CSV table of C-alpha atoms in Angstrom, one decimal:
chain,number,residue,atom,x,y,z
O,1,UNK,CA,97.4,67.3,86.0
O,2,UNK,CA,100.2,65.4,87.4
O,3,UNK,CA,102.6,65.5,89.6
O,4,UNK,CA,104.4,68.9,89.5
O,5,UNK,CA,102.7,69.3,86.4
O,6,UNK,CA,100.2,72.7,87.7
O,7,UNK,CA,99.4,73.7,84.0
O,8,UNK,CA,95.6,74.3,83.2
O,9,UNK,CA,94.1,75.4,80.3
O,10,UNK,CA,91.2,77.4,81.0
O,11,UNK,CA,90.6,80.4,83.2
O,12,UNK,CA,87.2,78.8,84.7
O,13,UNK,CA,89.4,76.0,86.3
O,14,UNK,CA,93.0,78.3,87.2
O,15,UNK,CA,89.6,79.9,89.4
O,16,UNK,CA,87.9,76.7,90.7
O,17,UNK,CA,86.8,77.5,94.2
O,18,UNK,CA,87.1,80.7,94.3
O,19,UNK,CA,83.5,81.7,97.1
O,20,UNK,CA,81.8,84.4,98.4
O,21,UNK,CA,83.5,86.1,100.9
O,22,UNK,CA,87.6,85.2,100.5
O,23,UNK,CA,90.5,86.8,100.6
O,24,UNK,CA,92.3,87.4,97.4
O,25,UNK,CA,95.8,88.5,96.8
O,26,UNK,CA,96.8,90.3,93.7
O,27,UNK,CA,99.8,91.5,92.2
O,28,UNK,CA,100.5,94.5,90.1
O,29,UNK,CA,101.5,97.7,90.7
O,30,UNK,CA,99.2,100.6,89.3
O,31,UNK,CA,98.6,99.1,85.8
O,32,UNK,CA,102.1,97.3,85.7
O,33,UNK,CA,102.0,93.2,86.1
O,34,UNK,CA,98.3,92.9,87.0
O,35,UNK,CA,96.4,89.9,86.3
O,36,UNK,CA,94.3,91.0,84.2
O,37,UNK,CA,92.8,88.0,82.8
O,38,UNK,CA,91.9,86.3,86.4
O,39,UNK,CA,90.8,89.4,87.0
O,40,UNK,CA,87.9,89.2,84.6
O,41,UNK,CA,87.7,85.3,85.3
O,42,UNK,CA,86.0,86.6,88.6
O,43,UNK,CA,83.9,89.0,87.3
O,44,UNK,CA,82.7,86.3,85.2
O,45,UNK,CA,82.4,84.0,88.0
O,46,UNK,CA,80.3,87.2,89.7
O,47,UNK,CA,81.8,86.2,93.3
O,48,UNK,CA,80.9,88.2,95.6
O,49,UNK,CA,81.9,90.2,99.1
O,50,UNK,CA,85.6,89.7,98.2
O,51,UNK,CA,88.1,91.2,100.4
O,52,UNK,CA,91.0,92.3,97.9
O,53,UNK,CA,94.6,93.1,98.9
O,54,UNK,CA,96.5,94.9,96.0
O,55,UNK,CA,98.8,97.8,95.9
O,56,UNK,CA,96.0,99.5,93.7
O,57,UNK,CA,92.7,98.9,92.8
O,58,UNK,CA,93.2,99.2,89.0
O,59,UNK,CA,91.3,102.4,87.0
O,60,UNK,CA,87.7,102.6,85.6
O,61,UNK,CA,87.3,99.6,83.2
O,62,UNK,CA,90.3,98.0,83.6
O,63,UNK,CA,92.4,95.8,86.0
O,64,UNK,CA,90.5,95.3,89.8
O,65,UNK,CA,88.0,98.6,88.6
O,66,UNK,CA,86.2,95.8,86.4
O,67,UNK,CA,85.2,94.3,89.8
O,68,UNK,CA,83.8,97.4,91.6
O,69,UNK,CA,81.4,97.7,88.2
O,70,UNK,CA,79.3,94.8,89.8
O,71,UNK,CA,79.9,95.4,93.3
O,72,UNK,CA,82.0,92.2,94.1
O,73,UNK,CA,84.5,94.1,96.2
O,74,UNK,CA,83.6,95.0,99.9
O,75,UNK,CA,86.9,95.6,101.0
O,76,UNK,CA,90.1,96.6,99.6
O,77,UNK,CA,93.6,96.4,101.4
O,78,UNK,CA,95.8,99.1,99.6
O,79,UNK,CA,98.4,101.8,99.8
O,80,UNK,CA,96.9,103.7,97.0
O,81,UNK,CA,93.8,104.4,95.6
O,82,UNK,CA,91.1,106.3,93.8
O,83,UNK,CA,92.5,106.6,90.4
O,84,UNK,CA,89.0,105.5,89.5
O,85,UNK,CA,85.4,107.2,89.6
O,86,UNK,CA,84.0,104.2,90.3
O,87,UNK,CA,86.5,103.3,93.8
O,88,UNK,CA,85.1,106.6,95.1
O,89,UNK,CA,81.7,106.6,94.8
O,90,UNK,CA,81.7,103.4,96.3
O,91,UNK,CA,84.1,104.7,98.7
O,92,UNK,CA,81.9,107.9,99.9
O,93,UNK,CA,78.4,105.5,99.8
O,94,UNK,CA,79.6,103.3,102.1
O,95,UNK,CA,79.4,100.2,99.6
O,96,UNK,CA,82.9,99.7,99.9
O,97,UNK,CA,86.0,99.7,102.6
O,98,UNK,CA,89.4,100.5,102.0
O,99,UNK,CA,92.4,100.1,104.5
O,100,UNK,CA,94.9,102.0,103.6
O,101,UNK,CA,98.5,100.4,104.3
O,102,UNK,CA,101.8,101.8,104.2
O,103,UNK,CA,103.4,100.4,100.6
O,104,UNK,CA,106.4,98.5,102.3
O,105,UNK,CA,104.2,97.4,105.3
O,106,UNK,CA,101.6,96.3,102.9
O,107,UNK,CA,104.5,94.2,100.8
O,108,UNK,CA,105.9,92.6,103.9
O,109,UNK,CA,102.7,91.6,105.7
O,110,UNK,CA,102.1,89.3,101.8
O,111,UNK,CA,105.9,88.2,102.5
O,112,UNK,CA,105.5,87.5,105.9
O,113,UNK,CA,102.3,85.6,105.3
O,114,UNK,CA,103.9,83.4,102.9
O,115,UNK,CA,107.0,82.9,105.5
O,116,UNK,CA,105.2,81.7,108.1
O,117,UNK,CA,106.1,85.0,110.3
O,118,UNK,CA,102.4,86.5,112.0
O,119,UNK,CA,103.8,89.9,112.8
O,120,UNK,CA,106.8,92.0,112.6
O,121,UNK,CA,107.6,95.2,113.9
O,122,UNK,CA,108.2,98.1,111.8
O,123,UNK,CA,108.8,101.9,112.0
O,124,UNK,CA,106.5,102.8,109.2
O,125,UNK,CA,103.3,104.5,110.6
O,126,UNK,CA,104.6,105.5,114.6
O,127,UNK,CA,102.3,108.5,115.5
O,128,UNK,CA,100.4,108.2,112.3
O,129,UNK,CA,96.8,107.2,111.8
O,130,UNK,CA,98.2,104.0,110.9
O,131,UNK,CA,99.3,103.7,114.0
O,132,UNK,CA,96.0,103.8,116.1
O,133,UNK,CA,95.2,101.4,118.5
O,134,UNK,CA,98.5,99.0,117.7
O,135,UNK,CA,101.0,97.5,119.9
O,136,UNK,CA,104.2,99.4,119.9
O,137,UNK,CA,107.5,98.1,120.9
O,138,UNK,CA,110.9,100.3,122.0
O,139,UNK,CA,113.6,99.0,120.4
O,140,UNK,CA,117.1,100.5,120.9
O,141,UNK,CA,115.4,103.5,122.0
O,142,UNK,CA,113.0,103.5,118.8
O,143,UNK,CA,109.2,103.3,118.8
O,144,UNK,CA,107.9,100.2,116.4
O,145,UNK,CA,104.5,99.4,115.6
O,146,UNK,CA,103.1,95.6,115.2
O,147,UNK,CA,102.1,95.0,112.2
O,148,UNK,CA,99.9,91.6,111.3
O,149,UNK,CA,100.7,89.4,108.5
O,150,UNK,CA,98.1,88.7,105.9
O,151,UNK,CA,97.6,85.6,103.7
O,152,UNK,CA,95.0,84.8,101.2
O,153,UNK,CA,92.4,82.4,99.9
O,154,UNK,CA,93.7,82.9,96.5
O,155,UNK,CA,96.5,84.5,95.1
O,156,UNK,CA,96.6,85.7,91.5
O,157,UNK,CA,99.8,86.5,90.0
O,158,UNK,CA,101.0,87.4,86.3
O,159,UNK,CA,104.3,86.7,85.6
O,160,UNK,CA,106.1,86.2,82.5
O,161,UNK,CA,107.8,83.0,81.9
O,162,UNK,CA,107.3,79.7,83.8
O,163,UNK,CA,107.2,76.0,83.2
O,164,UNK,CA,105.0,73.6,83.7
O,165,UNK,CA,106.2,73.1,87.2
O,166,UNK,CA,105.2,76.7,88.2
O,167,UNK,CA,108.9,78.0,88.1
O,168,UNK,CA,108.1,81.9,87.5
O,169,UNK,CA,110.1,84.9,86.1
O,170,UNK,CA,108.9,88.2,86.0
O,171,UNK,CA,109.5,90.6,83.7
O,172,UNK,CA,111.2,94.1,84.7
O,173,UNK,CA,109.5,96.2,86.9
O,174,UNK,CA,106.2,94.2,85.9
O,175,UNK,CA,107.7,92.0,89.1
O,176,UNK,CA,106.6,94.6,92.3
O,177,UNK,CA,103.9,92.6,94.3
O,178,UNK,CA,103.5,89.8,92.4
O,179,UNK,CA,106.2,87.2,94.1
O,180,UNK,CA,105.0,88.1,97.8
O,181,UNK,CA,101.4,87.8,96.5
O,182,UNK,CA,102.7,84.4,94.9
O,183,UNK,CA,103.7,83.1,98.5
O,184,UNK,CA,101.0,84.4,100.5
O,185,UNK,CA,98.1,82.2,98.8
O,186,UNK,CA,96.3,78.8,100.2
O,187,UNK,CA,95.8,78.5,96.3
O,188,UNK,CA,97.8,80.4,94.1
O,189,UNK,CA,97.0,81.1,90.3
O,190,UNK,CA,99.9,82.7,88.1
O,191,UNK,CA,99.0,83.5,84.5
O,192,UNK,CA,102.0,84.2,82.1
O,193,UNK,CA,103.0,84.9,78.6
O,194,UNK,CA,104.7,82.2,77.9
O,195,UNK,CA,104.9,78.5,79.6
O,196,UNK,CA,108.1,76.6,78.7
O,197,UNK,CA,108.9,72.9,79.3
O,198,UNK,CA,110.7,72.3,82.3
O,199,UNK,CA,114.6,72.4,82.1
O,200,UNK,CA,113.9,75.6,79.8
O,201,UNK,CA,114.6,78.3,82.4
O,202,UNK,CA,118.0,78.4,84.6
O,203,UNK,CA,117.2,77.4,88.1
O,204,UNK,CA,119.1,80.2,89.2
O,205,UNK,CA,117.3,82.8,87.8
O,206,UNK,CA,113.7,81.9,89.2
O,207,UNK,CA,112.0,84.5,91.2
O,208,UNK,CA,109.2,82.4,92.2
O,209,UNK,CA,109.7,78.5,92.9
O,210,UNK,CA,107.1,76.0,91.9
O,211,UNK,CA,106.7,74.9,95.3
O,212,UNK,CA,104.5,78.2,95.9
O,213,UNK,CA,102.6,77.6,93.1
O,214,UNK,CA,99.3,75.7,92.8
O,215,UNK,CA,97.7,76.5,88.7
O,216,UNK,CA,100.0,78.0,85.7
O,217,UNK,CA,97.9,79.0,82.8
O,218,UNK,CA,99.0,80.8,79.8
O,219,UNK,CA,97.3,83.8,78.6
O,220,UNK,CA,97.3,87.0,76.2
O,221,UNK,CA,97.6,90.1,77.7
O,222,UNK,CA,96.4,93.7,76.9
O,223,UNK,CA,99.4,95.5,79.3
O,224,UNK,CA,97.6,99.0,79.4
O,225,UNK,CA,99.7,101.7,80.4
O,226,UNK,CA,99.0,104.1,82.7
O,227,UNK,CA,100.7,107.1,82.2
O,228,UNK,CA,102.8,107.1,79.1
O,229,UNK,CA,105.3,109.2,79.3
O,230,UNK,CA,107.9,109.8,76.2
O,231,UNK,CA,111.1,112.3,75.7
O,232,UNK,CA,111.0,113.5,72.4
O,233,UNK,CA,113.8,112.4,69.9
O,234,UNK,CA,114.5,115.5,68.0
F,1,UNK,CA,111.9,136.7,94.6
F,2,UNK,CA,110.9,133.4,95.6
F,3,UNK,CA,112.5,130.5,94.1
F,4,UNK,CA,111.0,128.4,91.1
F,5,UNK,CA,110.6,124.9,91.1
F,6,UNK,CA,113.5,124.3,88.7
F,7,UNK,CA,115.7,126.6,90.9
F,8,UNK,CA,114.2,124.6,94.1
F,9,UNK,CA,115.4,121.6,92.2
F,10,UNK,CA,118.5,122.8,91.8
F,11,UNK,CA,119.6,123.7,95.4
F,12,UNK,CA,118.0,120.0,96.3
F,13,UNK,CA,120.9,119.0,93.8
F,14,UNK,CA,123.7,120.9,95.3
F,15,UNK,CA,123.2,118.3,98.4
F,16,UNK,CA,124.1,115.1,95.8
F,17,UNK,CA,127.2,112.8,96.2
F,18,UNK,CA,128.7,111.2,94.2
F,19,UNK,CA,128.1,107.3,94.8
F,20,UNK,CA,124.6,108.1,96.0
F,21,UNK,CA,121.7,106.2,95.7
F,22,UNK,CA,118.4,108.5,95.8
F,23,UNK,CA,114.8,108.2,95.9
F,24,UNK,CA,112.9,110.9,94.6
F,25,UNK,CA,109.3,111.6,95.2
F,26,UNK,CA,106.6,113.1,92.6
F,27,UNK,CA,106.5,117.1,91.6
F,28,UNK,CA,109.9,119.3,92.3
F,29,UNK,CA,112.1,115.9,93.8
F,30,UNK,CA,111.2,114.2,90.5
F,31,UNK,CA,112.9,117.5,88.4
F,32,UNK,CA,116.2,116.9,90.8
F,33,UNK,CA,116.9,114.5,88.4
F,34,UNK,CA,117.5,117.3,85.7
F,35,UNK,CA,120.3,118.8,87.9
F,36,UNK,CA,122.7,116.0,89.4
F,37,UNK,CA,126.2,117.5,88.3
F,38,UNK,CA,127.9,117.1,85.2
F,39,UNK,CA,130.7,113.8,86.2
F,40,UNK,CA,128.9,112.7,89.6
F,41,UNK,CA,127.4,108.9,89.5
F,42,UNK,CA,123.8,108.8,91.6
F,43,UNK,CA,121.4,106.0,91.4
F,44,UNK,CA,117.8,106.4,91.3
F,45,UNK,CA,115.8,104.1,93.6
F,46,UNK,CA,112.1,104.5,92.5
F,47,UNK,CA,110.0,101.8,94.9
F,48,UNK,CA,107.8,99.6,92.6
F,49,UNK,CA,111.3,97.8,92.4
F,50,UNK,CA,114.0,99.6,90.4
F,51,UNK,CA,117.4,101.1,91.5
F,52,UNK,CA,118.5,102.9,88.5
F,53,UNK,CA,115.7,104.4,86.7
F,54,UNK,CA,116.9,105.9,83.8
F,55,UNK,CA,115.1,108.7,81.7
F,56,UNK,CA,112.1,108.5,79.7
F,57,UNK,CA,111.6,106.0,76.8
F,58,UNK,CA,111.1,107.2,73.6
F,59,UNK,CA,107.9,106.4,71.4
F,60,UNK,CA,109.9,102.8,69.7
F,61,UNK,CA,111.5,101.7,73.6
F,62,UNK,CA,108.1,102.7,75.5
F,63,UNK,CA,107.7,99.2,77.3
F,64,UNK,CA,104.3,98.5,79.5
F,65,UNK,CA,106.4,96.4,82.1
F,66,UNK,CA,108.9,99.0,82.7
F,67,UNK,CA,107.4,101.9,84.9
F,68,UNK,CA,108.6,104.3,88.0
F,69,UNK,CA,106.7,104.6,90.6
F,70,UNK,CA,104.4,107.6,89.8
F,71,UNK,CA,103.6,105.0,86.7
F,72,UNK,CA,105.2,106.8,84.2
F,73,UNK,CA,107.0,104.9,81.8
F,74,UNK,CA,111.0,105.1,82.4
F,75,UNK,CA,113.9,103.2,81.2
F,76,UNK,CA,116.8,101.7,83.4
F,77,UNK,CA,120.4,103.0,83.3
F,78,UNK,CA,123.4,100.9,83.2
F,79,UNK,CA,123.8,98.4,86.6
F,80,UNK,CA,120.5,98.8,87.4
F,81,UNK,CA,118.8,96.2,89.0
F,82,UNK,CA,114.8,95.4,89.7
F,83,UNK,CA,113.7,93.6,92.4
F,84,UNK,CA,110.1,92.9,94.2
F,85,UNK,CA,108.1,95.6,96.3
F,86,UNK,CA,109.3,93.7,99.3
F,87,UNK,CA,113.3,94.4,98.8
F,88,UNK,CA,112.4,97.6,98.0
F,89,UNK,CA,111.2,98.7,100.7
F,90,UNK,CA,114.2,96.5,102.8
F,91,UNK,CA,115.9,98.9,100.9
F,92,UNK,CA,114.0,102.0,102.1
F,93,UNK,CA,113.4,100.8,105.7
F,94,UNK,CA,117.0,99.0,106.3
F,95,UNK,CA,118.7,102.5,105.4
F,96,UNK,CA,120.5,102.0,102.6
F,97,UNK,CA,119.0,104.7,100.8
F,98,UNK,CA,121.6,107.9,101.0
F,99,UNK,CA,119.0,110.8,100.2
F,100,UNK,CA,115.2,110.7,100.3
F,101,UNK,CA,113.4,114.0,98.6
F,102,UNK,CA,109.8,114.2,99.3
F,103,UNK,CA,106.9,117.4,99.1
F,104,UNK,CA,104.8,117.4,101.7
F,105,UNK,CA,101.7,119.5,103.0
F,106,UNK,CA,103.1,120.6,106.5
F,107,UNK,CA,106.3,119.9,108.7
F,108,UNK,CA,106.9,121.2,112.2
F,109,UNK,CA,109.3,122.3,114.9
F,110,UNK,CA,109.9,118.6,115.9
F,111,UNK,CA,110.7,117.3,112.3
F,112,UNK,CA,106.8,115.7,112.1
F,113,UNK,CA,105.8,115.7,108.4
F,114,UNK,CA,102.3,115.4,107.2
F,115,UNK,CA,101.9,114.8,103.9
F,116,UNK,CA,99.0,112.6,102.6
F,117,UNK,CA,95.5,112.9,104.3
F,118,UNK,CA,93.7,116.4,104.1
F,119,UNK,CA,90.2,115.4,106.7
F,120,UNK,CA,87.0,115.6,104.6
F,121,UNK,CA,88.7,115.5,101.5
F,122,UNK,CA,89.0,112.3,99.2
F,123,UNK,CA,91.7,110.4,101.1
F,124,UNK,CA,94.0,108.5,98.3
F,125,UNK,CA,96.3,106.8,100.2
F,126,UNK,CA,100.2,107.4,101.3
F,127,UNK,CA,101.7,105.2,99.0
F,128,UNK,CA,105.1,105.0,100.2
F,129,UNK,CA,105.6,107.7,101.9
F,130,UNK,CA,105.2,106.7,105.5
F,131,UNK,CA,108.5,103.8,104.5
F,132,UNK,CA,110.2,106.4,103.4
F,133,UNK,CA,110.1,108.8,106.0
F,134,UNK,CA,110.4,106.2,108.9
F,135,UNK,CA,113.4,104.3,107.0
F,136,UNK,CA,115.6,107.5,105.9
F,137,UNK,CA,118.1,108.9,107.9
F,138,UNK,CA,118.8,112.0,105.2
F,139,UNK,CA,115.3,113.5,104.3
F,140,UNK,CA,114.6,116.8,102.5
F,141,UNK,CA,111.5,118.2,102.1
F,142,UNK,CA,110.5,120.3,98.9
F,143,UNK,CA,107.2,122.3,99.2
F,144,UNK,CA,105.9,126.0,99.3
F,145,UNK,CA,106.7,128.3,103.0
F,146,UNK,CA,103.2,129.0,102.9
F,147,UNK,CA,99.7,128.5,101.2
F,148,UNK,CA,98.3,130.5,98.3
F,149,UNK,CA,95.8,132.1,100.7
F,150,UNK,CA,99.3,132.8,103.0
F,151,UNK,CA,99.1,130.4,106.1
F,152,UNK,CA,102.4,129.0,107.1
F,153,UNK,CA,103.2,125.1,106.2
F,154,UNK,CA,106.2,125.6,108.7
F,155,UNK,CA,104.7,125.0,112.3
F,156,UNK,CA,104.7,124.8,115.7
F,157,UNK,CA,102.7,121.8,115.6
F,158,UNK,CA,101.3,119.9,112.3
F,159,UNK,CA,97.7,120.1,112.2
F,160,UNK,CA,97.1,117.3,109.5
F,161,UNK,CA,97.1,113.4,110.5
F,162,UNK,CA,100.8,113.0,110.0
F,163,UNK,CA,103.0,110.9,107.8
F,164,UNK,CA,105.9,110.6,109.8
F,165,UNK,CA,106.7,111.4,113.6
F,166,UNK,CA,110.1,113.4,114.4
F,167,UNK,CA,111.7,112.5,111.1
F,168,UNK,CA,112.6,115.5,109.5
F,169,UNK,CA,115.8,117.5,109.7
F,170,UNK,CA,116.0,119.8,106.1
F,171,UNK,CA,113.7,121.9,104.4
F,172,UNK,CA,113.5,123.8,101.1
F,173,UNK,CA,111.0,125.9,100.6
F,174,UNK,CA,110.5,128.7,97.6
F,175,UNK,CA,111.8,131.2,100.0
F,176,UNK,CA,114.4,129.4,102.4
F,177,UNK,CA,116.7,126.2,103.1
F,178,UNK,CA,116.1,125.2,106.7
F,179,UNK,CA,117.3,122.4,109.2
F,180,UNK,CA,115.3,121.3,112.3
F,181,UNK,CA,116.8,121.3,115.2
F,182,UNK,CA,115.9,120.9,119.1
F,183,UNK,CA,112.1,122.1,118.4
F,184,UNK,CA,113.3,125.1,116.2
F,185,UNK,CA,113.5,125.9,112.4
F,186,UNK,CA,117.2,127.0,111.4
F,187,UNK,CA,117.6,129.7,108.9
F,188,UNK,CA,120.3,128.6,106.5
F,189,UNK,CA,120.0,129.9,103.2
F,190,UNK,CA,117.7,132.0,101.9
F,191,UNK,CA,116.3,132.7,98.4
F,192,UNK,CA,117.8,135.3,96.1
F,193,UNK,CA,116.0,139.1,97.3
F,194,UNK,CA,113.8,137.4,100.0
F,195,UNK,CA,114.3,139.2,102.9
F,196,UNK,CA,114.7,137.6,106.3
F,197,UNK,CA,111.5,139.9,107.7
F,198,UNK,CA,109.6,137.7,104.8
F,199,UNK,CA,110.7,134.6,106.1
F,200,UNK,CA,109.7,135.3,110.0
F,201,UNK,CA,106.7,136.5,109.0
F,202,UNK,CA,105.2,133.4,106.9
F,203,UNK,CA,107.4,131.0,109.4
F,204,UNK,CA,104.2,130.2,111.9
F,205,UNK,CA,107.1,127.8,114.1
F,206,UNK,CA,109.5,128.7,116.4
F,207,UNK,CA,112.3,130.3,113.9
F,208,UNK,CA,116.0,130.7,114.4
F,209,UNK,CA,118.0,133.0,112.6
F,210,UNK,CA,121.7,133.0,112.6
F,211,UNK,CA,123.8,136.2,112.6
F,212,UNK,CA,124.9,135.8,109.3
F,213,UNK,CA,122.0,133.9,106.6
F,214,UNK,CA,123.7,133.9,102.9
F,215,UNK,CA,121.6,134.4,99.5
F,216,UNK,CA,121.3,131.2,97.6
F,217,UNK,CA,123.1,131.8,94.4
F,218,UNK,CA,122.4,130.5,90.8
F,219,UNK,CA,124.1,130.4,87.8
């Protein structure tokens, strides 16, 4: 590595120094733009007590489930869960704790993390559980709850194209969490299909800019789908 | 006779404009989609990060990175545009969303809506729906009058942890179209051959009815 040079070839060093006990930040929603092969970089690795912030916590055997098979997970920071066995048995033996966040508040307490912002104030959640025990605010007559930001240890991201600076598109709606995710990390990881030399992709049409960016690594990728749904062409 | 879900679908429809951009939640708000008039343009906002969801793909265009937010494969119509979780929900929570369609479990004389946590049962999360509801100012509700075993989802006072606090104004069940209005359910519309008797008696909130409560009608 060199200067803005943030490519690595190999998965044990995209995780170097990832310990017991941090915070990780993952992109993906459901099935969609996960990344999957950091993902089982840290089951490798076998790290342990994790706190995990993802919209979803993947299904049995695949995505963030692969890290419940070994208990590394003690807590999860989600809107959405349970699409796995696995999450709720874990779930209901007190093995594992979720928090369950509102899907925009959870997307702006990564974006806010990464923007230097430690709370906002939102709507979302006013005279819901959510709401318990928060600071409220009136504002123009409306209640608002306080809502803290969250940052990560690591942040692993998949994206799609980026050069060797750690300029990053996304592709589609395989884009969702992963660029608040991407600014939100003290280290952040992005795996992608494809790493181009630098010049290759328009400056204009970056999503994520290098600056966020700490390791690039090209990988292969299964892209499982969740819930394949067809019309038929007859 | 109570309506079905395509026919609840259908009246949801009837409240499209053209120019509209939409969000439509999982079950009966997702087949609304079926029933947008013939010549009208509305945009589909699903919030993983896509305004303009399109239909399904077919077998060859199926695409992994390309899903709606129930995680079904879609495609994207013409203008569309896809974006991160976090404009999405600027989106939702800014207002820029016309019409927001959403089932729900209960709702109640004050427009509170519960929705997504039933106590001692497997709690999944609420996804979206608490952006939703807080962020739109036009919300209509899809869901049954009353349970199988007969208990009214229209209250006085929702019993479930809610979703959203005094953020609910129109509701269409399988029997009635109703607004919410200073602590009382409005009788608008009801469904073809449901008598008003029916309504009041599976209607467990305060219940308004108007002199003159006209028959849905369908083609």
């Amino acid at each position: 590595m060199a200067g803005f040079d943030k490519v690595v070839t190999s998965y044990a060093d995209a995780m170097a120094g990832l310990e017991d006990g941090m915070t990780v930040l993952a992109g993906g929603f459901g099935l969609c733009g996960i990344p999957e092969n950091l993902i089982q970089e840290i089951k490798r690795r076998q790290t342990r007590d994790l706190t995990i912030v993802s919209n979803n916590c993947g299904v049995d055997g695949f995505g963030l489930g692969v890290l419940l098979e070994d208990k590394q997970v003690r807590k999860m920071i989600s809107s959405y869960v349970g699409e796995n066995a696995l999450f709720e048995k874990q779930l209901l033996q007190g093995e594992l704790e979720v928090e369950l966040t509102p899907q925009g508040t959870l997307a702006e307490k990564m974006r806010a993390g990464g923007a230097g912002i430690p709370a906002f104030f939102t709507a979302t959640g006013v005279g819901t559980p959510v709401g318990e025990g928060k600071e409220t605010r009136i504002f123009n007559g409306r209640e608002y709850l306080m809502e803290e930001a969250i940052t990560g240890d690591f942040a692993i991201v998949k994206g799609w194209k980026a050069d060797r600076y750690g300029n990053v598109i996304y592709r589609h709606t395989a884009q969702n969490f992963n660029p608040l995710a991407a600014t939100a990390g003290k280290i952040t990881v992005v795996e992608v299909e494809e790493i181009v030399e630098v010049d290759e992709l328009d400056p204009a049409q970056i999503h994520t800019p290098g600056i966020y960016v700490d390791r690039i690594i090209q990988g292969s990728f299964e892209k499982r789908i969740e819930k394949r749904t067809v019309r038929s062409t007859d | 006779m109570a309506l079905t879900r395509e026919q609840m679908a259908q009246r949801v429809a009837r409240e499209m404009q053209d120019g509209f951009y939409v969000n439509l939640g999982i079950g009966i708000p997702t087949l609304v989609a079926n029933f947008i008039p013939e010549g009208m343009e509305v945009m589909l906002q699903s919030e993983n990060g896509l305004l303009g969801m399109g239909e399904f793909p077919t077998e060859e265009t199926v695409d992994a990175d390309m899903i709606n937010a129930g995680k079904q494969t879609v495609t994207a119509v013409k203008g569309a545009s896809i974006f991160s979780s976090a404009e999405s929900f600027a989106m939702i929570r800014g207002g820029h969303v016309d019409l927001t369609v959403l089932g729900a479990f209960e709702v109640d004389v004050n427009g509170n809506i519960a929705s997504w946590m039933i106590p001692n049962k497997l709690v999944k999360g609420m996804g979206g729906a608490m952006d939703l509801v807080a962020g739109a100012d036009n919300i209509i509700v899809t869901m049954t009058h009353a349970s199988k075993s007969g208990e009214s989802k229209l209250l006085t006072e929702c019993a479930l942890p809610l979703t959203g606090k005094g953020c609910i104004k129109k509701v269409l069940t399988d029997l009635a179209w109703l607004e919410i209005e200073e602590g009382a359910f409005i009788l608008k519309e009801r469904a073809p051959g449901v008598s008003i008797e029916e309504i009041q008696e599976k209607t467990q909130g305060k219940l308004i009815v108007p002199d003159h409560v006209p028959e849905m009608v369908f083609a």
